Amino acid sequence: MSENKGKEVAIPVPWGTVAAQSWGDGQGEKWLLIHGWLDNSNSFHYLAPLLSQRGDTVIAIDLPGSGHSSWLPQGLMYHDLEFLGAIHRVIKYLKWVEFGLIGHSLGGGLALTYAATFPEQVTHLIMLDITYLPVRPLTPPQFQLRIRQAIESIELAEAKFGTGNGKVYKTKEDVRDRMMQPPVYLRDEGVLETYTPESADILLERGLKEVEGGFVLRRDIRLVLPSIHHIDWNDQREQAKEIKCPHLIIEASKGPKSKFAHSMYDIYRLNPKFKQVDIEGLHHVHLNQHQTVNKVIMDFLDECDRNKKAKL
């Protein structure tokens, strides 16, 4: 796996650093890659080097609390929308004026919201098995219940784990076996698997830390708690109207589904530069079937380049 690793980057932020991997020499088009919930920048183990082979510059970040990035200070909650502030800090640090965004799952939703909020910066938007910014799993939609569970759950987590990562696993294989079991919310939707063993190992290479007695996941346990707020559905639809750049969504046949997610397509199709591609596969299709997904992405970018040259 080491041959696909990028150069380690540490981007300073007020609470520590946002860790990232970089590929390329600073030339060509620029790409920021954003992983999904509880994953890390190794999510783009196959795609990032391929983009750099085009002559492009690629940065894949670990979101705060994930991978090698700093955790938020104790006592604070993680709000997915606030990841956008961290992404903006990264962009300002890199001094990028224009760039493309690629995100998987939660990362795709964050890329969408960023592109709608800062449209002058984003040249391309590619979303992998997501069509909107999702609600964090196990977050109740009801206002009072959501607030109560978010507040009580962080208190329980602090009492149980203190400032630790959570459960200690005796072996790496134990962690992988746990990863291969989808959480209850996915099983209730009929999703019985998301990773292959090879994909799980790729993510664990960056997401695992050895401690006394075994191994722990590097991610902050607070990331699994209910979120105290989420973006309103009407706001989601409004932001979809703001996407004018070339926009690709790749949807996996066996990934999580929802009626709301598919309702977004009618809005996206108003953009003549929008394309949707369905692929047979699991939610982490970009890792499990990377050759198929990467070909779709490269073909899309080639088509964008041809369209751009035709207008010059």
mmCIF file of N, CA and C in Angstrom, residues 45-125:
data_model
loop_
_atom_site.group_PDB
_atom_site.id
_atom_site.type_symbol
_atom_site.label_atom_id
_atom_site.label_comp_id
_atom_site.label_asym_id
_atom_site.label_seq_id
_atom_site.Cartn_x
_atom_site.Cartn_y
_atom_site.Cartn_z
ATOM 1 N N HIS A 45 -6.951 6.299 -1.745
ATOM 2 C CA HIS A 45 -5.705 5.555 -1.958
ATOM 3 C C HIS A 45 -5.427 5.297 -3.438
ATOM 4 N N TYR A 46 -6.474 5.027 -4.203
ATOM 5 C CA TYR A 46 -6.312 4.725 -5.630
ATOM 6 C C TYR A 46 -6.530 5.956 -6.518
ATOM 7 N N LEU A 47 -7.472 6.796 -6.154
ATOM 8 C CA LEU A 47 -7.832 7.918 -7.021
ATOM 9 C C LEU A 47 -6.790 9.030 -7.005
ATOM 10 N N ALA A 48 -6.281 9.382 -5.831
ATOM 11 C CA ALA A 48 -5.380 10.527 -5.729
ATOM 12 C C ALA A 48 -4.125 10.380 -6.599
ATOM 13 N N PRO A 49 -3.410 9.256 -6.549
ATOM 14 C CA PRO A 49 -2.231 9.128 -7.416
ATOM 15 C C PRO A 49 -2.590 9.206 -8.895
ATOM 16 N N LEU A 50 -3.758 8.696 -9.259
ATOM 17 C CA LEU A 50 -4.180 8.726 -10.655
ATOM 18 C C LEU A 50 -4.404 10.153 -11.132
ATOM 19 N N LEU A 51 -5.009 10.983 -10.281
ATOM 20 C CA LEU A 51 -5.204 12.391 -10.627
ATOM 21 C C LEU A 51 -3.856 13.094 -10.788
ATOM 22 N N SER A 52 -2.908 12.757 -9.929
ATOM 23 C CA SER A 52 -1.601 13.413 -10.027
ATOM 24 C C SER A 52 -0.876 13.009 -11.303
ATOM 25 N N GLN A 53 -1.170 11.804 -11.809
ATOM 26 C CA GLN A 53 -0.560 11.369 -13.071
ATOM 27 C C GLN A 53 -1.048 12.188 -14.260
ATOM 28 N N ARG A 54 -2.191 12.859 -14.090
ATOM 29 C CA ARG A 54 -2.667 13.784 -15.134
ATOM 30 C C ARG A 54 -1.856 15.069 -15.148
ATOM 31 N N GLY A 55 -0.997 15.234 -14.138
ATOM 32 C CA GLY A 55 -0.258 16.478 -13.984
ATOM 33 C C GLY A 55 -0.904 17.412 -12.997
ATOM 34 N N ASP A 56 -1.902 16.906 -12.237
ATOM 35 C CA ASP A 56 -2.647 17.742 -11.303
ATOM 36 C C ASP A 56 -2.046 17.675 -9.904
ATOM 37 N N THR A 57 -2.432 18.635 -9.076
ATOM 38 C CA THR A 57 -2.036 18.687 -7.670
ATOM 39 C C THR A 57 -3.209 18.230 -6.819
ATOM 40 N N VAL A 58 -2.956 17.304 -5.903
ATOM 41 C CA VAL A 58 -4.033 16.682 -5.139
ATOM 42 C C VAL A 58 -3.726 16.760 -3.647
ATOM 43 N N ILE A 59 -4.718 17.186 -2.870
ATOM 44 C CA ILE A 59 -4.639 17.180 -1.415
ATOM 45 C C ILE A 59 -5.847 16.409 -0.892
ATOM 46 N N ALA A 60 -5.599 15.347 -0.138
ATOM 47 C CA ALA A 60 -6.664 14.589 0.526
ATOM 48 C C ALA A 60 -6.521 14.812 2.023
ATOM 49 N N ILE A 61 -7.548 15.360 2.652
ATOM 50 C CA ILE A 61 -7.450 15.727 4.061
ATOM 51 C C ILE A 61 -8.034 14.639 4.963
ATOM 52 N N ASP A 62 -7.575 14.641 6.215
ATOM 53 C CA ASP A 62 -8.261 13.958 7.300
ATOM 54 C C ASP A 62 -9.132 15.008 7.983
ATOM 55 N N LEU A 63 -10.440 14.815 7.994
ATOM 56 C CA LEU A 63 -11.312 15.764 8.671
ATOM 57 C C LEU A 63 -10.951 15.834 10.159
ATOM 58 N N PRO A 64 -11.239 16.951 10.823
ATOM 59 C CA PRO A 64 -10.941 17.048 12.265
ATOM 60 C C PRO A 64 -11.475 15.842 13.045
ATOM 61 N N GLY A 65 -10.625 15.301 13.902
ATOM 62 C CA GLY A 65 -11.021 14.150 14.699
ATOM 63 C C GLY A 65 -10.836 12.822 14.008
ATOM 64 N N SER A 66 -10.381 12.834 12.762
ATOM 65 C CA SER A 66 -10.212 11.614 11.972
ATOM 66 C C SER A 66 -8.761 11.467 11.540
ATOM 67 N N GLY A 67 -8.356 10.234 11.250
ATOM 68 C CA GLY A 67 -7.008 10.003 10.744
ATOM 69 C C GLY A 67 -5.951 10.602 11.659
ATOM 70 N N HIS A 68 -5.046 11.389 11.073
ATOM 71 C CA HIS A 68 -3.965 12.006 11.839
ATOM 72 C C HIS A 68 -4.274 13.440 12.242
ATOM 73 N N SER A 69 -5.479 13.932 11.956
ATOM 74 C CA SER A 69 -5.829 15.310 12.306
ATOM 75 C C SER A 69 -6.089 15.462 13.800
ATOM 76 N N SER A 70 -5.881 16.670 14.294
ATOM 77 C CA SER A 70 -6.127 16.956 15.709
ATOM 78 C C SER A 70 -7.598 16.808 16.054
ATOM 79 N N TRP A 71 -7.855 16.396 17.271
ATOM 80 C CA TRP A 71 -9.208 16.373 17.801
ATOM 81 C C TRP A 71 -9.589 17.783 18.252
ATOM 82 N N LEU A 72 -10.872 18.054 18.287
ATOM 83 C CA LEU A 72 -11.336 19.306 18.874
ATOM 84 C C LEU A 72 -11.074 19.285 20.378
ATOM 85 N N PRO A 73 -10.972 20.466 21.005
ATOM 86 C CA PRO A 73 -10.764 20.495 22.464
ATOM 87 C C PRO A 73 -11.867 19.752 23.204
ATOM 88 N N GLN A 74 -11.498 19.189 24.342
ATOM 89 C CA GLN A 74 -12.464 18.455 25.142
ATOM 90 C C GLN A 74 -13.616 19.367 25.581
ATOM 91 N N GLY A 75 -14.787 18.776 25.673
ATOM 92 C CA GLY A 75 -15.979 19.527 26.076
ATOM 93 C C GLY A 75 -16.788 20.044 24.911
ATOM 94 N N LEU A 76 -16.212 20.009 23.700
ATOM 95 C CA LEU A 76 -16.918 20.478 22.514
ATOM 96 C C LEU A 76 -17.542 19.307 21.760
ATOM 97 N N MET A 77 -18.588 19.609 20.997
ATOM 98 C CA MET A 77 -19.210 18.624 20.129
ATOM 99 C C MET A 77 -18.723 18.823 18.694
ATOM 100 N N TYR A 78 -18.798 17.774 17.900
ATOM 101 C CA TYR A 78 -18.520 17.878 16.469
ATOM 102 C C TYR A 78 -19.841 18.153 15.745
ATOM 103 N N HIS A 79 -19.856 19.210 14.938
ATOM 104 C CA HIS A 79 -20.997 19.513 14.085
ATOM 105 C C HIS A 79 -20.517 19.393 12.644
ATOM 106 N N ASP A 80 -21.159 18.553 11.877
ATOM 107 C CA ASP A 80 -20.677 18.304 10.516
ATOM 108 C C ASP A 80 -20.578 19.581 9.692
ATOM 109 N N LEU A 81 -21.526 20.502 9.872
ATOM 110 C CA LEU A 81 -21.482 21.748 9.110
ATOM 111 C C LEU A 81 -20.211 22.547 9.417
ATOM 112 N N GLU A 82 -19.709 22.417 10.639
ATOM 113 C CA GLU A 82 -18.520 23.185 10.997
ATOM 114 C C GLU A 82 -17.251 22.627 10.362
ATOM 115 N N PHE A 83 -17.332 21.417 9.795
ATOM 116 C CA PHE A 83 -16.209 20.926 9.009
ATOM 117 C C PHE A 83 -15.927 21.867 7.834
ATOM 118 N N LEU A 84 -16.966 22.557 7.375
ATOM 119 C CA LEU A 84 -16.782 23.476 6.252
ATOM 120 C C LEU A 84 -15.798 24.586 6.598
ATOM 121 N N GLY A 85 -15.825 25.024 7.865
ATOM 122 C CA GLY A 85 -14.865 26.034 8.298
ATOM 123 C C GLY A 85 -13.446 25.517 8.242
ATOM 124 N N ALA A 86 -13.254 24.246 8.627
ATOM 125 C CA ALA A 86 -11.922 23.641 8.554
ATOM 126 C C ALA A 86 -11.466 23.536 7.107
ATOM 127 N N ILE A 87 -12.378 23.156 6.221
ATOM 128 C CA ILE A 87 -12.043 23.058 4.795
ATOM 129 C C ILE A 87 -11.633 24.421 4.253
ATOM 130 N N HIS A 88 -12.354 25.457 4.648
ATOM 131 C CA HIS A 88 -12.033 26.808 4.177
ATOM 132 C C HIS A 88 -10.660 27.247 4.684
ATOM 133 N N ARG A 89 -10.329 26.896 5.923
ATOM 134 C CA ARG A 89 -9.003 27.221 6.451
ATOM 135 C C ARG A 89 -7.902 26.526 5.644
ATOM 136 N N VAL A 90 -8.155 25.287 5.255
ATOM 137 C CA VAL A 90 -7.187 24.553 4.438
ATOM 138 C C VAL A 90 -6.967 25.266 3.102
ATOM 139 N N ILE A 91 -8.055 25.662 2.465
ATOM 140 C CA ILE A 91 -7.955 26.346 1.171
ATOM 141 C C ILE A 91 -7.174 27.646 1.294
ATOM 142 N N LYS A 92 -7.458 28.406 2.342
ATOM 143 C CA LYS A 92 -6.745 29.672 2.531
ATOM 144 C C LYS A 92 -5.261 29.425 2.785
ATOM 145 N N TYR A 93 -4.941 28.394 3.553
ATOM 146 C CA TYR A 93 -3.547 28.069 3.821
ATOM 147 C C TYR A 93 -2.825 27.690 2.536
ATOM 148 N N LEU A 94 -3.499 26.924 1.667
ATOM 149 C CA LEU A 94 -2.894 26.494 0.403
ATOM 150 C C LEU A 94 -2.817 27.631 -0.612
ATOM 151 N N LYS A 95 -3.587 28.700 -0.364
ATOM 152 C CA LYS A 95 -3.653 29.856 -1.268
ATOM 153 C C LYS A 95 -4.189 29.468 -2.641
ATOM 154 N N TRP A 96 -5.136 28.549 -2.634
ATOM 155 C CA TRP A 96 -5.778 28.131 -3.870
ATOM 156 C C TRP A 96 -6.891 29.113 -4.226
ATOM 157 N N VAL A 97 -6.943 29.476 -5.483
ATOM 158 C CA VAL A 97 -7.994 30.368 -5.973
ATOM 159 C C VAL A 97 -9.137 29.558 -6.585
ATOM 160 N N GLU A 98 -8.782 28.563 -7.389
ATOM 161 C CA GLU A 98 -9.774 27.674 -8.006
ATOM 162 C C GLU A 98 -9.309 26.232 -7.848
ATOM 163 N N PHE A 99 -10.273 25.335 -7.682
ATOM 164 C CA PHE A 99 -9.934 23.931 -7.464
ATOM 165 C C PHE A 99 -11.187 23.085 -7.647
ATOM 166 N N GLY A 100 -10.967 21.784 -7.834
ATOM 167 C CA GLY A 100 -12.062 20.837 -7.894
ATOM 168 C C GLY A 100 -12.241 20.147 -6.557
ATOM 169 N N LEU A 101 -13.465 19.706 -6.295
ATOM 170 C CA LEU A 101 -13.790 19.010 -5.063
ATOM 171 C C LEU A 101 -14.282 17.603 -5.373
ATOM 172 N N ILE A 102 -13.756 16.627 -4.646
ATOM 173 C CA ILE A 102 -14.230 15.251 -4.742
ATOM 174 C C ILE A 102 -14.484 14.748 -3.329
ATOM 175 N N GLY A 103 -15.669 14.201 -3.097
ATOM 176 C CA GLY A 103 -15.971 13.706 -1.761
ATOM 177 C C GLY A 103 -16.776 12.428 -1.802
ATOM 178 N N HIS A 104 -16.551 11.590 -0.801
ATOM 179 C CA HIS A 104 -17.312 10.343 -0.659
ATOM 180 C C HIS A 104 -18.240 10.454 0.545
ATOM 181 N N SER A 105 -19.501 10.073 0.366
ATOM 182 C CA SER A 105 -20.473 10.022 1.448
ATOM 183 C C SER A 105 -20.556 11.388 2.134
ATOM 184 N N LEU A 106 -20.316 11.461 3.445
ATOM 185 C CA LEU A 106 -20.339 12.755 4.127
ATOM 186 C C LEU A 106 -19.450 13.758 3.410
ATOM 187 N N GLY A 107 -18.272 13.312 2.960
ATOM 188 C CA GLY A 107 -17.360 14.213 2.255
ATOM 189 C C GLY A 107 -17.956 14.770 0.986
ATOM 190 N N GLY A 108 -18.778 13.960 0.288
ATOM 191 C CA GLY A 108 -19.461 14.461 -0.898
ATOM 192 C C GLY A 108 -20.490 15.515 -0.546
ATOM 193 N N GLY A 109 -21.200 15.311 0.565
ATOM 194 C CA GLY A 109 -22.156 16.316 1.017
ATOM 195 C C GLY A 109 -21.482 17.610 1.418
ATOM 196 N N LEU A 110 -20.327 17.498 2.086
ATOM 197 C CA LEU A 110 -19.570 18.694 2.444
ATOM 198 C C LEU A 110 -19.068 19.413 1.196
ATOM 199 N N ALA A 111 -18.622 18.649 0.203
ATOM 200 C CA ALA A 111 -18.168 19.250 -1.051
ATOM 201 C C ALA A 111 -19.305 19.999 -1.732
ATOM 202 N N LEU A 112 -20.503 19.416 -1.719
ATOM 203 C CA LEU A 112 -21.671 20.068 -2.300
ATOM 204 C C LEU A 112 -21.945 21.400 -1.615
ATOM 205 N N THR A 113 -21.988 21.394 -0.293
ATOM 206 C CA THR A 113 -22.313 22.624 0.436
ATOM 207 C C THR A 113 -21.225 23.670 0.250
ATOM 208 N N TYR A 114 -19.969 23.231 0.217
ATOM 209 C CA TYR A 114 -18.886 24.188 -0.017
ATOM 210 C C TYR A 114 -19.008 24.799 -1.411
ATOM 211 N N ALA A 115 -19.280 23.959 -2.405
ATOM 212 C CA ALA A 115 -19.381 24.451 -3.783
ATOM 213 C C ALA A 115 -20.548 25.423 -3.936
ATOM 214 N N ALA A 116 -21.641 25.183 -3.218
ATOM 215 C CA ALA A 116 -22.790 26.090 -3.284
ATOM 216 C C ALA A 116 -22.505 27.396 -2.557
ATOM 217 N N THR A 117 -21.672 27.338 -1.524
ATOM 218 C CA THR A 117 -21.379 28.512 -0.706
ATOM 219 C C THR A 117 -20.279 29.372 -1.302
ATOM 220 N N PHE A 118 -19.302 28.733 -1.928
ATOM 221 C CA PHE A 118 -18.172 29.438 -2.555
ATOM 222 C C PHE A 118 -18.059 29.025 -4.027
ATOM 223 N N PRO A 119 -19.093 29.281 -4.813
ATOM 224 C CA PRO A 119 -19.116 28.764 -6.194
ATOM 225 C C PRO A 119 -18.002 29.315 -7.069
ATOM 226 N N GLU A 120 -17.497 30.515 -6.758
ATOM 227 C CA GLU A 120 -16.452 31.109 -7.588
ATOM 228 C C GLU A 120 -15.137 30.361 -7.461
ATOM 229 N N GLN A 121 -14.994 29.537 -6.421
ATOM 230 C CA GLN A 121 -13.743 28.815 -6.196
ATOM 231 C C GLN A 121 -13.737 27.432 -6.845
ATOM 232 N N VAL A 122 -14.906 26.828 -7.003
ATOM 233 C CA VAL A 122 -14.979 25.407 -7.332
ATOM 234 C C VAL A 122 -15.169 25.197 -8.833
ATOM 235 N N THR A 123 -14.212 24.505 -9.456
ATOM 236 C CA THR A 123 -14.244 24.275 -10.900
ATOM 237 C C THR A 123 -14.992 22.999 -11.276
ATOM 238 N N HIS A 124 -14.925 21.975 -10.411
ATOM 239 C CA HIS A 124 -15.592 20.693 -10.641
ATOM 240 C C HIS A 124 -16.094 20.162 -9.304
ATOM 241 N N LEU A 125 -17.202 19.439 -9.352
ATOM 242 C CA LEU A 125 -17.756 18.812 -8.149
ATOM 243 C C LEU A 125 -18.059 17.351 -8.466
#
